[in-house]
Coordinates of C-alpha atoms in Angstrom, one line a residue:
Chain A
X1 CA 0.0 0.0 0.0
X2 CA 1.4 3.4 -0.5
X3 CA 2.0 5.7 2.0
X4 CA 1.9 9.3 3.0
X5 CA 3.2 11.0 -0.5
X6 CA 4.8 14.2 0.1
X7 CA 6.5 16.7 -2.6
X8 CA 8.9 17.8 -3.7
X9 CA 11.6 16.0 -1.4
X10 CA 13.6 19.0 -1.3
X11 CA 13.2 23.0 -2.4
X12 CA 15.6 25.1 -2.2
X13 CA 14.7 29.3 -3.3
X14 CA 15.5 32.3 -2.4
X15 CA 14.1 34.3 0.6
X16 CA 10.9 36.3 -0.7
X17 CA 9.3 33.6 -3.1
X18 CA 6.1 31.5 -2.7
X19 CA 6.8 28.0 -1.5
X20 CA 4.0 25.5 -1.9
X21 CA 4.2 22.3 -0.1
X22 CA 2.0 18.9 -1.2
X23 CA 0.8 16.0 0.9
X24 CA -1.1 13.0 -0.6
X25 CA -3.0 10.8 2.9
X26 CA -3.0 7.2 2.7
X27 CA -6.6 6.4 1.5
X28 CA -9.6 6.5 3.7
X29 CA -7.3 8.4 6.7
X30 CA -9.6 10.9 8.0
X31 CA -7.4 13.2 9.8
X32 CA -3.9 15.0 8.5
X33 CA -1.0 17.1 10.2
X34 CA 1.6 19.0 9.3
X35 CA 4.6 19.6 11.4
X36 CA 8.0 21.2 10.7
X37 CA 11.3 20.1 12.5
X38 CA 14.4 22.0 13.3
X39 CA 17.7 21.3 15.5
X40 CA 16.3 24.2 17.7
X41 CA 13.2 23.7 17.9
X42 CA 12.3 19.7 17.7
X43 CA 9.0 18.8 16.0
X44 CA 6.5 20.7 16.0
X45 CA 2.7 20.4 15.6
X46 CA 1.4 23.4 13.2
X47 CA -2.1 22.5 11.7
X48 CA -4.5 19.4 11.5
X49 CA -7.6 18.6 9.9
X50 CA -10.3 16.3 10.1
X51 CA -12.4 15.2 7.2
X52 CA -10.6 18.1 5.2
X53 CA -11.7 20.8 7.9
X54 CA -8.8 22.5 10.0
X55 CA -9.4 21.7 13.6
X56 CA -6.5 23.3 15.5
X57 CA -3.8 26.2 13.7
X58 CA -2.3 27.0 17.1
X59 CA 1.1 26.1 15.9
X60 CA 1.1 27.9 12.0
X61 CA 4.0 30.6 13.0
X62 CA 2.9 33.7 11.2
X63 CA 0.4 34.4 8.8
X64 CA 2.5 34.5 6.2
X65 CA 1.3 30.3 6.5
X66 CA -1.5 29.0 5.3
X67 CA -2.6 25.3 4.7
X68 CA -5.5 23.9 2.8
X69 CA -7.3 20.6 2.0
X70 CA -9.4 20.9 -0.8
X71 CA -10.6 17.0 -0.7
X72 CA -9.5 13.9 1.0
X73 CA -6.6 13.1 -1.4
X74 CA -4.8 16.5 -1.2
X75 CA -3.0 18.9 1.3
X76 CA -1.1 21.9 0.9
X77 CA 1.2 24.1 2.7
X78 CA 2.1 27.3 1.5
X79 CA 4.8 30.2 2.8
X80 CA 4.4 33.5 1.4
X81 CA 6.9 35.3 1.4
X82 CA 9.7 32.9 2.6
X83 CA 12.3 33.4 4.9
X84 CA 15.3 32.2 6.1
X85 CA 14.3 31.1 9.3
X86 CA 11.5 29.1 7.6
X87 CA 14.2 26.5 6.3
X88 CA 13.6 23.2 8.0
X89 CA 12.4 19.7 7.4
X90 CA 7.8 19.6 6.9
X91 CA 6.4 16.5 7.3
X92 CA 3.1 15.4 6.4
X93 CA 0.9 12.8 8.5
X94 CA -2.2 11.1 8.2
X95 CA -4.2 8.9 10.7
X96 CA -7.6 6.9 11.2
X97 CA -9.3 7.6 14.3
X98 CA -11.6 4.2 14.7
X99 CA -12.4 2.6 17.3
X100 CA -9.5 3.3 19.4
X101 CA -6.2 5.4 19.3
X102 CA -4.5 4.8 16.2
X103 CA -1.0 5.5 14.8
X104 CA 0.1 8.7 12.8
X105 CA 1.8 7.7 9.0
X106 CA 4.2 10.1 8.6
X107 CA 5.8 11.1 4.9
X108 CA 9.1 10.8 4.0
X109 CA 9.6 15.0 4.7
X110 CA 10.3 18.4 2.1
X111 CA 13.9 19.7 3.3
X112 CA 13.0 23.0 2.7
X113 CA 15.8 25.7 2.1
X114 CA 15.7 29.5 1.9
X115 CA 18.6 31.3 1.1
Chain B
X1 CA -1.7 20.4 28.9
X2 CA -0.1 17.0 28.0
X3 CA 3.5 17.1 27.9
X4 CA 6.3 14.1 27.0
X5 CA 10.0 13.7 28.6
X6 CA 13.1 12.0 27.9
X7 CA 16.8 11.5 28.4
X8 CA 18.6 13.5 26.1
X9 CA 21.1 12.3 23.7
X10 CA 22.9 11.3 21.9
X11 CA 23.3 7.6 23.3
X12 CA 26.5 6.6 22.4
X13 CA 26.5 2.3 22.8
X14 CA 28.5 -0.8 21.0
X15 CA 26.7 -3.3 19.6
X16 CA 25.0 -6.4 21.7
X17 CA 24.8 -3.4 24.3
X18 CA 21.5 -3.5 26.3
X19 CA 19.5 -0.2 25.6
X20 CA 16.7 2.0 27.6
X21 CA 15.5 5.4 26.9
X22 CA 13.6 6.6 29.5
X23 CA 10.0 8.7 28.9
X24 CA 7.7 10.1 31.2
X25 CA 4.7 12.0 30.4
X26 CA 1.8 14.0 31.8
X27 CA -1.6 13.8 31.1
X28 CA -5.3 15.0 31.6
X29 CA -7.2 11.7 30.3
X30 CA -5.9 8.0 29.4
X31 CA -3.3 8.8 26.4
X32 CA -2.4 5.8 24.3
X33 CA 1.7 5.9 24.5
X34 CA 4.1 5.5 21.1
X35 CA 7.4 5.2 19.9
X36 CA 8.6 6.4 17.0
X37 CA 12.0 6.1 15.1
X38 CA 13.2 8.5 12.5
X39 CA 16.1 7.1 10.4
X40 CA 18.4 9.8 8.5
X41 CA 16.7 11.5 5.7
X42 CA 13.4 9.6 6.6
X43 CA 9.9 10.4 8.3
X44 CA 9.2 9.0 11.3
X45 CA 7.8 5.4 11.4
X46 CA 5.9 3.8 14.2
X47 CA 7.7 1.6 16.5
X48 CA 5.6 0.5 18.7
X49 CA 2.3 1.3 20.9
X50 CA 0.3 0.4 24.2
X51 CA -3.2 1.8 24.7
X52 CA -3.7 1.3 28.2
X53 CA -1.9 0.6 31.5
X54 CA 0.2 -2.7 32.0
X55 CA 0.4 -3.2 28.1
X56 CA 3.7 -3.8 27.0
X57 CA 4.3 -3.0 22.9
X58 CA 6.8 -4.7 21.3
X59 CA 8.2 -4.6 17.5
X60 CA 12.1 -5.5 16.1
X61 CA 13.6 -6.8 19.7
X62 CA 12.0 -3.4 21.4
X63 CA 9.6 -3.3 24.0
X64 CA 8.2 -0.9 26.2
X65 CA 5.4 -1.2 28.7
X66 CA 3.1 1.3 29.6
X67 CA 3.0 2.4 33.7
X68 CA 0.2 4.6 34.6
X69 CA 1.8 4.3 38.5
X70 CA 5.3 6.1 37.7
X71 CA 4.0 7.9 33.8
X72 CA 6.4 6.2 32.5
X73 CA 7.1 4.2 29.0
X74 CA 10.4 3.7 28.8
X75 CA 12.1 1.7 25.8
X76 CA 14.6 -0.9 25.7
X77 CA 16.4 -3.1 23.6
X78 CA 18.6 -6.1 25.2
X79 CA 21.4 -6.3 22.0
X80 CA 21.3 -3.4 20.2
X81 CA 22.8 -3.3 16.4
X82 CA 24.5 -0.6 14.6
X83 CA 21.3 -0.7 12.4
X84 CA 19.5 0.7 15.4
X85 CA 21.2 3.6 15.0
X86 CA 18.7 6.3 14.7
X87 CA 16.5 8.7 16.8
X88 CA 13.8 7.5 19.0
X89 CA 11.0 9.8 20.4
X90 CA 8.5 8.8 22.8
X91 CA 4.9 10.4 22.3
X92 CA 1.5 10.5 23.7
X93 CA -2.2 10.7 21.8
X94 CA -5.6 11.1 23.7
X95 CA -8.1 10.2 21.8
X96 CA -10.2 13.5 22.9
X97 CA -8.0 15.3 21.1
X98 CA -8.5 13.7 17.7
X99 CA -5.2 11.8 17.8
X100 CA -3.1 14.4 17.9
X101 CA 0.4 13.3 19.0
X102 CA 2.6 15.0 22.1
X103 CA 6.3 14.4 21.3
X104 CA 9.3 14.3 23.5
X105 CA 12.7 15.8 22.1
X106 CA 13.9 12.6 20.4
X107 CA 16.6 10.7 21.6
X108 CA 19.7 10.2 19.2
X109 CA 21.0 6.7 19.4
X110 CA 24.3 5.8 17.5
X111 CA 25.9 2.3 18.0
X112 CA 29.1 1.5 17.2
X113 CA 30.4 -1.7 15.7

């Protein structure tokens, strides 16, 4: 079975440009996350949905994030402008709530890199 | 709010060395309890999981068991390889919140041959 699809695997541009982000959820996962990781900072939570509906943005930085999930098969991340201190590693997750407390799939990562 | 501890790193070991990480956490209902492993250049994958108190998860010669009495859900591996080498991180869900994981620091793990 595949699992979570994230791209591209790595993007590397210049501070000031759009940077779009792409996650593809197992099949029939009902909830997705986003999280970005850093030396400094660990992992970190920013947005999740739930049946393609964010539940909890607490952890977006600035508004200069935004995510969407325009149907079941498809997430995005977006950074507009970029900066510097946005360079880091974003993964994508997916899960199935059920019956019980199930695990996150996590994708493979975007090394992201703003120079 | 929940929250997840452990040791810091990195672990430094030789192989066939016995391995434990320890992790304690706080929470406000009955979290599930994970491990995950992140290999270089790679997401994290699921190690392994207990759901409720006295359950002991087990996957690739690692087990942990969870202890609602001491919060704890410490990992260990009795002969580690160099294949091991990696970093761990301990992490909580409550299914109240929708599944959404509580992560310790990670713990880097490098064994030497």
């Amino acid at each position: 079975d595949a699992g979570v699809i994230q791209s591209p695997r790595h993007e590397v541009t210049e501070m000031g440009q759009e940077v779009t982000l792409r996650c593809k959820p197992i099949s029939g996962h009902d909830y997705l996350f986003w999280y970005r990781q850093t030396m400094m900072r660990g992992l970190e939570l920013l947005i999740y949905f739930n049946n393609n509906v964010p539940i909890d943005d607490s952890g977006m930085p600035e508004d200069r994030f935004s995510a969407k999930m325009p149907n079941a098969s498809f997430s995005t991340l977006k950074i507009q402008p970029s900066e510097p201190r946005d360079s880091a590693v974003y993964f994508c997750a997916s899960s199935l709530l059920g019956l019980g407390n199930q695990p996150q799939h996590f994708g493979d990562g975007t090394r992201l890199s703003i120079l | 709010g929940d929250s997840v501890t452990q040791m810091e790193g990195p672990v430094t070991l030789s192989e066939e060395a016995f391995l434990t990480i320890n992790c304690t956490y706080t929470a406000t209902g009955y979290p599930s309890l994970f491990w995950y492993v992140q290999y270089p250049g790679e997401g994290l994958q699921l190690l392994l999981k207990a759901t409720k108190a006295d359950d002991k998860g087990s996957n690739k010669g690692f087990e942990a068991t969870y202890r609602k009495e001491t919060t704890s859900f410490h990992l260990e591996k009795g002969s580690v390889q160099v294949s091991d080498s990696a970093v761990y991180f301990c992490a909580l869900s409550e299914r109240a919140a929708g599944n959404k994981l509580t992560f310790g620091g990670g713990t880097r793990v490098l064994v030497k041959p």
